[in-house]
mmCIF file of C-alpha atoms in Angstrom:
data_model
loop_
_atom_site.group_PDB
_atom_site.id
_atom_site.type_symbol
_atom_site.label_atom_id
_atom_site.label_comp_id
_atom_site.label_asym_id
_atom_site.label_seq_id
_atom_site.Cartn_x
_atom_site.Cartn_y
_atom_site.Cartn_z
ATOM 1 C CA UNK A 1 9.067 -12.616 -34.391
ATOM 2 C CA UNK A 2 6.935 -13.675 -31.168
ATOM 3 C CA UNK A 3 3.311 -13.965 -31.675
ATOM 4 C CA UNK A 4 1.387 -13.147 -28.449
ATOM 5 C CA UNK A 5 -0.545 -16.396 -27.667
ATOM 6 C CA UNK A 6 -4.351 -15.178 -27.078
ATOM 7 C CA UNK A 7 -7.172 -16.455 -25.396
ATOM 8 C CA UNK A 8 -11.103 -15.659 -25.391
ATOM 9 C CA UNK A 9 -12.900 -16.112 -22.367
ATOM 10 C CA UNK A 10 -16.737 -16.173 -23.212
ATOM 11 C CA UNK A 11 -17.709 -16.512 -27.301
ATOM 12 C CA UNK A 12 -20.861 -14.917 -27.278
ATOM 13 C CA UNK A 13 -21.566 -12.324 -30.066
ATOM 14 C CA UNK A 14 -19.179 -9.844 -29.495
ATOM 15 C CA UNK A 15 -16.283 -12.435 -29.593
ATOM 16 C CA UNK A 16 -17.186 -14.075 -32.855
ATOM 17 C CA UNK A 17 -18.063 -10.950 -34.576
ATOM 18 C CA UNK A 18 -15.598 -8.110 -32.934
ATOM 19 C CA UNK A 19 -12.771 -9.702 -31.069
ATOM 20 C CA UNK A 20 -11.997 -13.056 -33.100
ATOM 21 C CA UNK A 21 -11.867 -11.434 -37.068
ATOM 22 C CA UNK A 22 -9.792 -8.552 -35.144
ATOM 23 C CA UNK A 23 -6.992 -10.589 -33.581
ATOM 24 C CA UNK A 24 -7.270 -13.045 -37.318
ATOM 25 C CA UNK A 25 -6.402 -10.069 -39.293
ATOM 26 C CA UNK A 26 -3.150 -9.570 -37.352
ATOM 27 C CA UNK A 27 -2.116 -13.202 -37.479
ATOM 28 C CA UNK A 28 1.655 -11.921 -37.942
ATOM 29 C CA UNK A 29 1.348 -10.744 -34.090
ATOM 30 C CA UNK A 30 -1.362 -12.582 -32.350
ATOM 31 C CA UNK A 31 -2.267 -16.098 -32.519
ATOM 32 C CA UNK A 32 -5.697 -17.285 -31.473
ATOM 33 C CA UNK A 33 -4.978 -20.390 -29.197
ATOM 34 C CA UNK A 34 -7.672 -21.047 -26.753
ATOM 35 C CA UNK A 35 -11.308 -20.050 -26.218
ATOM 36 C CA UNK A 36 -13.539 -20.764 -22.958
ATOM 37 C CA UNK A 37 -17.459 -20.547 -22.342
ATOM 38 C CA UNK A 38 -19.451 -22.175 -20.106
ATOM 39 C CA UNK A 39 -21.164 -23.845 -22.787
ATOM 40 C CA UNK A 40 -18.620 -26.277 -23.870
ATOM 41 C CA UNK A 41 -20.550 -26.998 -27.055
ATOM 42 C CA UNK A 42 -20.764 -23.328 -28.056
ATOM 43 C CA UNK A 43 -16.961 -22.470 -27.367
ATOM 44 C CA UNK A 44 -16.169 -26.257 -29.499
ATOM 45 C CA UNK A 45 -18.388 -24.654 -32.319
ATOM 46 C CA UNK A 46 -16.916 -21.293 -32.257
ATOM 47 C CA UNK A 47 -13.159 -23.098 -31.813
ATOM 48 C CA UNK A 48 -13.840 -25.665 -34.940
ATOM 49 C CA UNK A 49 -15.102 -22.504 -37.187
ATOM 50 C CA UNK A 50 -12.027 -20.576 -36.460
ATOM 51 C CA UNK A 51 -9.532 -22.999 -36.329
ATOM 52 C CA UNK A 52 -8.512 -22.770 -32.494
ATOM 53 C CA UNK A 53 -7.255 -25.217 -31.149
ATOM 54 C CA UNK A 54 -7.783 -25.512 -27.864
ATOM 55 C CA UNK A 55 -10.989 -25.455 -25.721
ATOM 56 C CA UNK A 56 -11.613 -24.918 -22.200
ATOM 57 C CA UNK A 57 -14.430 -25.420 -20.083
ATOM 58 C CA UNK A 58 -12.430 -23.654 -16.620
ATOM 59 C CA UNK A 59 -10.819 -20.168 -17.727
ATOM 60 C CA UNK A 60 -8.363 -20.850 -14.524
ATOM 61 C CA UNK A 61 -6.701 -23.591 -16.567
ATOM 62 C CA UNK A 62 -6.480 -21.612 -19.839
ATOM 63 C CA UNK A 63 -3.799 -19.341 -18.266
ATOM 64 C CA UNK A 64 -0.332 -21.429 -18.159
ATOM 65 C CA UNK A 65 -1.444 -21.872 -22.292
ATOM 66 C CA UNK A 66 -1.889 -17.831 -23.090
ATOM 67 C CA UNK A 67 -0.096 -14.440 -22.628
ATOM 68 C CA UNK A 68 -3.338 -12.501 -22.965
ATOM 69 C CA UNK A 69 -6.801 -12.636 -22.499
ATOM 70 C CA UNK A 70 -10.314 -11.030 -23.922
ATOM 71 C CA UNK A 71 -12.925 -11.093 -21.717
ATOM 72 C CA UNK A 72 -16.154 -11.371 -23.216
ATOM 73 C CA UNK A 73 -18.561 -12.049 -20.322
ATOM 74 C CA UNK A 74 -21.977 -10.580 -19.046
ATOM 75 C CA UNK A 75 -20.212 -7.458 -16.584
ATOM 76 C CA UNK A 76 -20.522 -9.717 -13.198
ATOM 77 C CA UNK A 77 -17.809 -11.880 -14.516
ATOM 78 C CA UNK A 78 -15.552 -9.299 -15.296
ATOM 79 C CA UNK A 79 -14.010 -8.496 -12.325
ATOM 80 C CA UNK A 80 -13.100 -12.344 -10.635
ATOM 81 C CA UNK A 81 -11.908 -13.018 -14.119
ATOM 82 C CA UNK A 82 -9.629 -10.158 -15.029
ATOM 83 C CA UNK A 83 -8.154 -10.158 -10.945
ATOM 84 C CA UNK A 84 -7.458 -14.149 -11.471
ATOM 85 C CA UNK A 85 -5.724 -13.677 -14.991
ATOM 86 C CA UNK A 86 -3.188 -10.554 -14.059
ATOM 87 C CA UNK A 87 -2.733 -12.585 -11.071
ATOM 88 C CA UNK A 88 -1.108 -15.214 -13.244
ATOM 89 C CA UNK A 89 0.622 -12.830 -14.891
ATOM 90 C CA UNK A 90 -1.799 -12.598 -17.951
ATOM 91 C CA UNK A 91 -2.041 -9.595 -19.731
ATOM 92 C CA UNK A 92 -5.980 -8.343 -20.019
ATOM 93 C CA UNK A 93 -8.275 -7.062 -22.541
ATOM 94 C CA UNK A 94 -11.837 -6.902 -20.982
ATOM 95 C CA UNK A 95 -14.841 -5.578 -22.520
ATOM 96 C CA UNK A 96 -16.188 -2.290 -21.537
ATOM 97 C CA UNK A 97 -17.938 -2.027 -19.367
ATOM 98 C CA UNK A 98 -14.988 -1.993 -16.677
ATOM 99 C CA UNK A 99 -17.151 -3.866 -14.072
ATOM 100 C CA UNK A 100 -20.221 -3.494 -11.971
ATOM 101 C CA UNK A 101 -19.310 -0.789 -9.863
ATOM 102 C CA UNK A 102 -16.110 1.341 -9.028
ATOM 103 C CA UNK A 103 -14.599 -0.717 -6.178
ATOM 104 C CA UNK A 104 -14.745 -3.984 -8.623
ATOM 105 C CA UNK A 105 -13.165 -1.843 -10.838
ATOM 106 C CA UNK A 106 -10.254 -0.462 -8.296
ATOM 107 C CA UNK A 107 -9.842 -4.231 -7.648
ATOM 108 C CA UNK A 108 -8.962 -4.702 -11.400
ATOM 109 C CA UNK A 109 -6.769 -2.145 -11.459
ATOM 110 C CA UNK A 110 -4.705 -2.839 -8.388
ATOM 111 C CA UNK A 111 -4.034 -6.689 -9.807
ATOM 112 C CA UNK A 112 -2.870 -4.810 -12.869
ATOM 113 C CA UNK A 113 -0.378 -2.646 -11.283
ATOM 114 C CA UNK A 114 0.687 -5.142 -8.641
ATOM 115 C CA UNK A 115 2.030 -7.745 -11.252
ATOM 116 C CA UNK A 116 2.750 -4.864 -14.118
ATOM 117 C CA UNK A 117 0.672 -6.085 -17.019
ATOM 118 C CA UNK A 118 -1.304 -4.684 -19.870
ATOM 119 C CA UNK A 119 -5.009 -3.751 -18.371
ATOM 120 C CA UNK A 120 -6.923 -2.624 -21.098
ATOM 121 C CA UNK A 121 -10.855 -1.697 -21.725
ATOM 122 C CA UNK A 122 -12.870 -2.229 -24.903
ATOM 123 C CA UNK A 123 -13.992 1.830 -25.262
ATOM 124 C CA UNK A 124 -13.443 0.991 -28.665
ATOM 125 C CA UNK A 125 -15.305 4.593 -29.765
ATOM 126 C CA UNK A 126 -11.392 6.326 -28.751
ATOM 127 C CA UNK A 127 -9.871 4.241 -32.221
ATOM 128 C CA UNK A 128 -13.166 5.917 -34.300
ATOM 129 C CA UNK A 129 -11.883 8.133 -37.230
ATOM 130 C CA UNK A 130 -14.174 11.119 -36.392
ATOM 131 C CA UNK A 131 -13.309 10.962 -32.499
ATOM 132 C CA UNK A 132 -9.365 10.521 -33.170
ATOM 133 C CA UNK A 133 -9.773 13.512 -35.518
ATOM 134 C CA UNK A 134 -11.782 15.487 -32.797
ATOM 135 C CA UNK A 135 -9.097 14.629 -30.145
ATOM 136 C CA UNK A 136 -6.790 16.804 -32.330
ATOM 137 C CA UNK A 137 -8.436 19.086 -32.965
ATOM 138 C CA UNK A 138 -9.452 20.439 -28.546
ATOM 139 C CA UNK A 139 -6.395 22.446 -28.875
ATOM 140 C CA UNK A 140 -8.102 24.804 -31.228
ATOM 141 C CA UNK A 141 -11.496 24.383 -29.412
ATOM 142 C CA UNK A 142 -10.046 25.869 -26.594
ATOM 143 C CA UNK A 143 -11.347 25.481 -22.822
ATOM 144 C CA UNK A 144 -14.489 23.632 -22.985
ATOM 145 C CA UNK A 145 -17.928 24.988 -22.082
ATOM 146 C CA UNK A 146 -20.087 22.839 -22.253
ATOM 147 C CA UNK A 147 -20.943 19.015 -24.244
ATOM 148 C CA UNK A 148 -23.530 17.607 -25.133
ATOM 149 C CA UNK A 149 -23.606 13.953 -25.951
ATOM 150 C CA UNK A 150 -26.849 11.556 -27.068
ATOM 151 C CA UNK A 151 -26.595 7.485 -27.451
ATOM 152 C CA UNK A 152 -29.981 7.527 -28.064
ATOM 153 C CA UNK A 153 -31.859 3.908 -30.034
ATOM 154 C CA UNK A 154 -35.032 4.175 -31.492
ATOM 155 C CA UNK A 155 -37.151 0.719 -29.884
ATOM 156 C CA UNK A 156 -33.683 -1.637 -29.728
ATOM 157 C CA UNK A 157 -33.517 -2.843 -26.125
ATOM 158 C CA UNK A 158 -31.205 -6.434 -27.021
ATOM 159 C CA UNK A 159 -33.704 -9.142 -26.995
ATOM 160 C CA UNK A 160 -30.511 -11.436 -26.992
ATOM 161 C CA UNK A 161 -28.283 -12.611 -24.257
ATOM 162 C CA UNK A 162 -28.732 -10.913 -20.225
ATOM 163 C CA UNK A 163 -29.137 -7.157 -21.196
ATOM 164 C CA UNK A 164 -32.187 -6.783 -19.269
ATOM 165 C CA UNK A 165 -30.881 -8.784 -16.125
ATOM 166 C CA UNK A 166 -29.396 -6.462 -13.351
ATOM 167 C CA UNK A 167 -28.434 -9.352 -11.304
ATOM 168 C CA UNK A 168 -25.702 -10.006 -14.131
ATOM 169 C CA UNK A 169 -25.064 -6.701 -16.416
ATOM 170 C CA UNK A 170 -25.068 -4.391 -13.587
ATOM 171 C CA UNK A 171 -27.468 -1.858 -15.265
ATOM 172 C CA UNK A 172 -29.176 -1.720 -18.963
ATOM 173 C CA UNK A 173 -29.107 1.341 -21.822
ATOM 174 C CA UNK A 174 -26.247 3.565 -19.529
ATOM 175 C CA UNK A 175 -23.708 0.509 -18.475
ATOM 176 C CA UNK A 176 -24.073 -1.277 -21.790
ATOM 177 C CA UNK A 177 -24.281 1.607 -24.772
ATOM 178 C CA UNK A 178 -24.003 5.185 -22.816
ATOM 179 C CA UNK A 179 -20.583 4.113 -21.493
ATOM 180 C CA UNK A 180 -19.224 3.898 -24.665
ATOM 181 C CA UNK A 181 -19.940 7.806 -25.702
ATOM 182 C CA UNK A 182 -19.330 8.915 -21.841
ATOM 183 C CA UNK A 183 -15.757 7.592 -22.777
ATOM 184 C CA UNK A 184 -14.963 8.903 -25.861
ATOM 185 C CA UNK A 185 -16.514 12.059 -24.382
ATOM 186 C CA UNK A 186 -14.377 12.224 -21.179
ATOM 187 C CA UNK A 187 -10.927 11.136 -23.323
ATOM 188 C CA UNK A 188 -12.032 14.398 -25.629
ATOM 189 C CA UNK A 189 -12.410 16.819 -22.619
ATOM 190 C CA UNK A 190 -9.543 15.816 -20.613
ATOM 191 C CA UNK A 191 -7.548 17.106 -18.402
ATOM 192 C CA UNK A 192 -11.283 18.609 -17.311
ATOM 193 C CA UNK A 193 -12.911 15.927 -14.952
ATOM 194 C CA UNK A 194 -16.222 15.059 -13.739
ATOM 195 C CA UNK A 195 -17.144 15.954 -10.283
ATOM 196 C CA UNK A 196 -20.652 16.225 -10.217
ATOM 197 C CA UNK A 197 -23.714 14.413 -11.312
ATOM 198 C CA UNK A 198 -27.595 14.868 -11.049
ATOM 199 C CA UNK A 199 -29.265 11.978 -12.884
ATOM 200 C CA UNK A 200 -32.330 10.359 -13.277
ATOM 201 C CA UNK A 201 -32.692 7.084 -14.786
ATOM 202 C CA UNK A 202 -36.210 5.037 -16.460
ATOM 203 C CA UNK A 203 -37.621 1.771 -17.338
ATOM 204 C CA UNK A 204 -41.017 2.887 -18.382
ATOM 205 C CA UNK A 205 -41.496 1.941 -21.675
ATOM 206 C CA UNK A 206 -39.498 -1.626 -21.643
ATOM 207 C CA UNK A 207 -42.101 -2.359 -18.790
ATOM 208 C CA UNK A 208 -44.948 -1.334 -21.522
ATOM 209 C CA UNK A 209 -46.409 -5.136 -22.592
ATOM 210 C CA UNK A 210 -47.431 -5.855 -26.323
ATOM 211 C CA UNK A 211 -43.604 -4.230 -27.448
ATOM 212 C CA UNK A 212 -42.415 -2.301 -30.757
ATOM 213 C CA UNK A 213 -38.744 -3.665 -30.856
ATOM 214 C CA UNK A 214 -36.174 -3.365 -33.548
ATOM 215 C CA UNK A 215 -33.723 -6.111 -31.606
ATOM 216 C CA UNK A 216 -35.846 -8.922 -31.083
ATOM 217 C CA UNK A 217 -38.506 -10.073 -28.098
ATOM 218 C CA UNK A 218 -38.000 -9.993 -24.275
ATOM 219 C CA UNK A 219 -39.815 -10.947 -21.307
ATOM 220 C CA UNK A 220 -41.184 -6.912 -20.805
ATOM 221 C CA UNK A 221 -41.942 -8.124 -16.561
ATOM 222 C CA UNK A 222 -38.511 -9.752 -16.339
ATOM 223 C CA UNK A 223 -36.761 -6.032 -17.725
ATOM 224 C CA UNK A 224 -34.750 -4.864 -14.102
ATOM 225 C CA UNK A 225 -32.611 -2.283 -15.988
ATOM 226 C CA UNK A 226 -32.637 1.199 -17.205
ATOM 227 C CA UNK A 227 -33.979 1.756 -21.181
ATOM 228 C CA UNK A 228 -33.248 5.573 -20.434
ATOM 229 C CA UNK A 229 -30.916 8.124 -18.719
ATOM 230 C CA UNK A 230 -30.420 11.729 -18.810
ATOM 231 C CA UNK A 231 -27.441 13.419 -16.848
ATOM 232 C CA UNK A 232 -26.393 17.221 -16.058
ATOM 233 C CA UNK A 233 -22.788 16.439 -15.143
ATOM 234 C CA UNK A 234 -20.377 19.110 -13.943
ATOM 235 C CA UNK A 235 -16.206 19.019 -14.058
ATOM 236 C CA UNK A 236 -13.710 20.849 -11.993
ATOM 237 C CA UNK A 237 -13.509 23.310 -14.618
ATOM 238 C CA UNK A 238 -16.357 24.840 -14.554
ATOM 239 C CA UNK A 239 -18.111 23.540 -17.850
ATOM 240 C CA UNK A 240 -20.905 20.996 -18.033
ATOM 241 C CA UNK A 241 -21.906 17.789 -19.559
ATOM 242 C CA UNK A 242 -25.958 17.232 -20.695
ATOM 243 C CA UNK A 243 -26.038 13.284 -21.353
ATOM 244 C CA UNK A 244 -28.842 11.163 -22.442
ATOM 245 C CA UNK A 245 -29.101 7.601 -23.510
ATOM 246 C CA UNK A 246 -31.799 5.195 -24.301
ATOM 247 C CA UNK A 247 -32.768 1.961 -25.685
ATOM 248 C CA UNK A 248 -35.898 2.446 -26.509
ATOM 249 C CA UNK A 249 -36.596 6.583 -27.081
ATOM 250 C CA UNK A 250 -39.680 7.429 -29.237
ATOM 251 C CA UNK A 251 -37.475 9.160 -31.693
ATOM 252 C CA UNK A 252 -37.681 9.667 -35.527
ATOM 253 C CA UNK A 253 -34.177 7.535 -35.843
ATOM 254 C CA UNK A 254 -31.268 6.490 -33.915
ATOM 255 C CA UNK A 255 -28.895 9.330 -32.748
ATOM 256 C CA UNK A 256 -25.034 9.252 -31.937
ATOM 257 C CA UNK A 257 -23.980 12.646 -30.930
ATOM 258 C CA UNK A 258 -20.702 14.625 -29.266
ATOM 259 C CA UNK A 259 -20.862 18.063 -29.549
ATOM 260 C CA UNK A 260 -18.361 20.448 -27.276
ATOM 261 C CA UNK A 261 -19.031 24.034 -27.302
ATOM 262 C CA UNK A 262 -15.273 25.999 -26.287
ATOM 263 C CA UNK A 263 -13.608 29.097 -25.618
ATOM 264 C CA UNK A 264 -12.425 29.463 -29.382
ATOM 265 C CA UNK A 265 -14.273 27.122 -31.161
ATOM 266 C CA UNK A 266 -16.739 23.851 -31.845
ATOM 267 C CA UNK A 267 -16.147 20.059 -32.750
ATOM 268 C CA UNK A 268 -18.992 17.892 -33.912
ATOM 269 C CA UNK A 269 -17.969 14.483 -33.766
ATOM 270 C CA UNK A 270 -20.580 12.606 -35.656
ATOM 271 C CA UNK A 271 -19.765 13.658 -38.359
ATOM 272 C CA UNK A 272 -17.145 15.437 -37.904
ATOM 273 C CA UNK A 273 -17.311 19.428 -38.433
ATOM 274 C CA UNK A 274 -15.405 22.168 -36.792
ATOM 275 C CA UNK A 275 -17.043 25.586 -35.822
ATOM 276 C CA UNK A 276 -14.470 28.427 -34.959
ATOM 277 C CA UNK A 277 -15.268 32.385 -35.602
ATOM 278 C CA UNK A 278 -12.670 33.774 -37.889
ATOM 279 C CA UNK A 279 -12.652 36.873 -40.799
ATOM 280 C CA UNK A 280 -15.695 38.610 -38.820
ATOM 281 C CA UNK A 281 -17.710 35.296 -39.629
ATOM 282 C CA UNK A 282 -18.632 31.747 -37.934
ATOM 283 C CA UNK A 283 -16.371 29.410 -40.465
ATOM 284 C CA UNK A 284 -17.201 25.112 -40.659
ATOM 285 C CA UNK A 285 -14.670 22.704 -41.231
ATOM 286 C CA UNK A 286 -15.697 19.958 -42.412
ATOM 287 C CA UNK A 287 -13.686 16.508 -43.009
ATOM 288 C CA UNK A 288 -14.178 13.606 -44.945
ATOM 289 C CA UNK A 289 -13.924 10.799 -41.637
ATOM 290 C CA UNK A 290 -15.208 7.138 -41.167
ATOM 291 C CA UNK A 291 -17.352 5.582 -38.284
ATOM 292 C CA UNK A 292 -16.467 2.188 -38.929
ATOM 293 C CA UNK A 293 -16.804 -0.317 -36.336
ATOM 294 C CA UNK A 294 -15.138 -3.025 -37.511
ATOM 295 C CA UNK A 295 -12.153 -0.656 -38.445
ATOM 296 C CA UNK A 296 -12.024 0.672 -34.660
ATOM 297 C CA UNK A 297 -11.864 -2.961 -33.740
ATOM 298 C CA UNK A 298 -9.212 -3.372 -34.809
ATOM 299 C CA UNK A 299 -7.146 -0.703 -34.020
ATOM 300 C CA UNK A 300 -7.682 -1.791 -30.761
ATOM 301 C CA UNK A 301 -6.968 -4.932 -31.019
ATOM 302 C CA UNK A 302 -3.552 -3.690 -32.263
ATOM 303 C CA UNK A 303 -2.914 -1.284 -29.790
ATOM 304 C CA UNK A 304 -3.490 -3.537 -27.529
ATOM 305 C CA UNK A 305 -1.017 -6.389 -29.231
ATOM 306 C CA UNK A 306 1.480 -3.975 -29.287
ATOM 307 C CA UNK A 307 1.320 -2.675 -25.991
ATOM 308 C CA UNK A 308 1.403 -6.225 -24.846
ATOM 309 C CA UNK A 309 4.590 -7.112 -26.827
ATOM 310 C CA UNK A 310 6.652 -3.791 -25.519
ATOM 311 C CA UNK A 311 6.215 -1.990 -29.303
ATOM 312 C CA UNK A 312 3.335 0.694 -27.932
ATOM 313 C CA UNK A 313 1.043 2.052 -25.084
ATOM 314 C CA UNK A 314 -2.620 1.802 -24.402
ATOM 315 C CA UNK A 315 -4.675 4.470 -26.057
ATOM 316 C CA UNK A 316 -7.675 3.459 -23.434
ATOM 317 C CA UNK A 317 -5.841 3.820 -20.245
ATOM 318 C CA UNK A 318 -7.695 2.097 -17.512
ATOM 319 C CA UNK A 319 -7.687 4.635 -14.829
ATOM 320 C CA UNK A 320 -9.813 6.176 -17.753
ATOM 321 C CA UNK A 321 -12.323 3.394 -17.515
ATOM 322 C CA UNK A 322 -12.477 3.288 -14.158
ATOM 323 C CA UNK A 323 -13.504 7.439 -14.010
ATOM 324 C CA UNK A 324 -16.454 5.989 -16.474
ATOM 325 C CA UNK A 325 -17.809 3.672 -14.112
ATOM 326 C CA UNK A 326 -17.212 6.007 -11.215
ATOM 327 C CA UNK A 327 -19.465 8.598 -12.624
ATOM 328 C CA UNK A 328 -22.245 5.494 -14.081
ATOM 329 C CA UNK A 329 -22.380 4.875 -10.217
ATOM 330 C CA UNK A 330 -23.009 8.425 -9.353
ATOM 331 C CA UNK A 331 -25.415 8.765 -12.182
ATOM 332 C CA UNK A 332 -27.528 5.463 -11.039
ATOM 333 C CA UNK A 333 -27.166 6.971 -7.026
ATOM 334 C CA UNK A 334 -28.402 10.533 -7.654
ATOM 335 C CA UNK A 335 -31.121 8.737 -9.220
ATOM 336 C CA UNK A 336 -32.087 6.441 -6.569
ATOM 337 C CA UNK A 337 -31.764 9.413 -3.863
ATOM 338 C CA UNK A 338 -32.840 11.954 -5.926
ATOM 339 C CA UNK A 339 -30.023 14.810 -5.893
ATOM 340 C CA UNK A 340 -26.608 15.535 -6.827
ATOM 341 C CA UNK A 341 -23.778 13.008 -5.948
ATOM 342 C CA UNK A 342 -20.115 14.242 -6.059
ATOM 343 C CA UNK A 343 -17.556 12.065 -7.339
ATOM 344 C CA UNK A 344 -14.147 11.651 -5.609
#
């Protein structure tokens, strides 16, 4: 049986600890065969540990060696690097989000279809137990009304890597941890879509000096990004969307919430629960679901292995992930202009 010959561009901590023990435990369909980081000494480190054997310092020379690719960079690189490797006829799995803006993103997309390879983005939420189990279950919830979803962080803005740098991440609490519920939230609702957003975005208390921070220290005058966002987003069905997000809320705990509120019943994703009115009475389903991480990994990972080798399609289609970063643009411009932005 072919193995699909993989390579990881960037091996920073979500390669090591998400991508890498993925791919290892499906060694019967994926080898590991290349890494690349502009830190030659970090990507020899993370090759040596994980028995990889080769190393590059130029991802443009890595291609002839690979099939696929995981791109693991801060979001600027995203787009030159995925357009380059599709180019070569490289299949792609890039890490969410898609890119900086929309019209990277179309760029990534059109250098997928053009040579007809596997695009795929890490929205790894869609292979989550309770979300797969809430995707079944919108038949029964009926048309939806309206969904609320919370990625809220009590005091954990990343104090690691270039989270707070616009220049190279594009944005901070929405782009990086948002985008990952706005996903799983859009995937649940569909074939409803997003047309409208009014948005206003913060920075105020990752500006604060003298910082309570779960995730480490930063430089509070160098923060450029958003710690918080809240959204009223409206689809072409007529229902609604009320978003928030933060890194840094003054909550009582850390929150991860979908709710969706339909014609004939209720899901609650986390955890899940299902609220329908039957026998003259409000009856709750309740079922016993995981949130693991690591498992959703890698489920992706082997989606995306078997799409790759012709045994499956992508469960995170990226025309998907490009509708995310469509609407994080419109959320970031109605709050720079300060009113509602329609999205085509």
């Amino acid at each position: 049986m072919k193995r699909l010959r993989m390579g990881l561009i960037g091996v920073g901590g979500i390669a090591e600890n998400r991508h890498i023990p993925a791919y290892q435990a499906l060694t019967e369909h994926v080898e590991i065969v290349a890494v690349q980081d502009v830190n030659l000494v970090r990507a020899k480190e993370v090759a040596e540990k994980n028995a990889i054997p080769n190393v590059f310092e130029d991802y443009l020379k890595m291609f002839p060696h690979v099939d696929a690719v995981t791109i693991c960079t801060p979001n600027k690189f995203h787009e030159p690097i995925a357009v380059a490797a599709l180019n070569q006829g490289v299949h792609v799995l890039c890490e969410k989000p898609m890119a900086m803006n929309a019209d990277e993103g179309k760029r990534m997309l059109e250098a997928a279809e053009a040579n007809n390879k596997i695009f795929m983005i890490g929205y790894h939420y869609r292979f989550v137990d309770s979300v797969m189990l809430a995707k079944e279950s919108m038949q029964e919830v009926g048309a939806p009304i309206v969904t609320r979803v919370q990625a809220l962080r009590q005091r954990k803005v990343p104090g690691w890597g270039v989270f707070i740098n616009k220049q190279l991440q594009g944005g901070g609490s929405l782009i990086d941890w948002g985008c990952h519920l706005l996903d799983a939230a859009f995937w649940l609702l569909a074939p409803s879509k997003p047309i409208e957003v009014s948005a206003q975005t913060y920075q105020r208390l990752s500006k604060q000096p003298n910082q309570v921070n779960d995730w480490g220290s930063y430089d509070h005058e160098a923060m450029d990004v958003d710690d918080h966002v809240s959204a009223y987003i409206r689809f072409d069905d007529g229902s609604t969307l009320l978003f928030e997000c933060s890194w840094a809320a003054n909550i009582k705990a850390d929150k991860t919430h979908i709710s969706i509120s339909g014609e004939n019943g209720g899901v609650n994703v986390f955890p899940y629960e299902f609220y329908q009115p039957k026998h003259h009475r409000m009856m709750e389903t309740r079922a016993d679901t995981k949130e693991d991480q690591q498992e959703a990994a890698f489920l992706q990972a082997q989606n995306f292995v078997d799409a790759c080798l012709g045994k499956d399609t992508l469960k995170s289609n990226p025309k998907d992930a490009l509708l995310v970063t469509k609407v994080i643009d419109a959320i970031y411009e109605s709050s720079e202009q300060g009113k509602s932005i329609s999205i085509n």
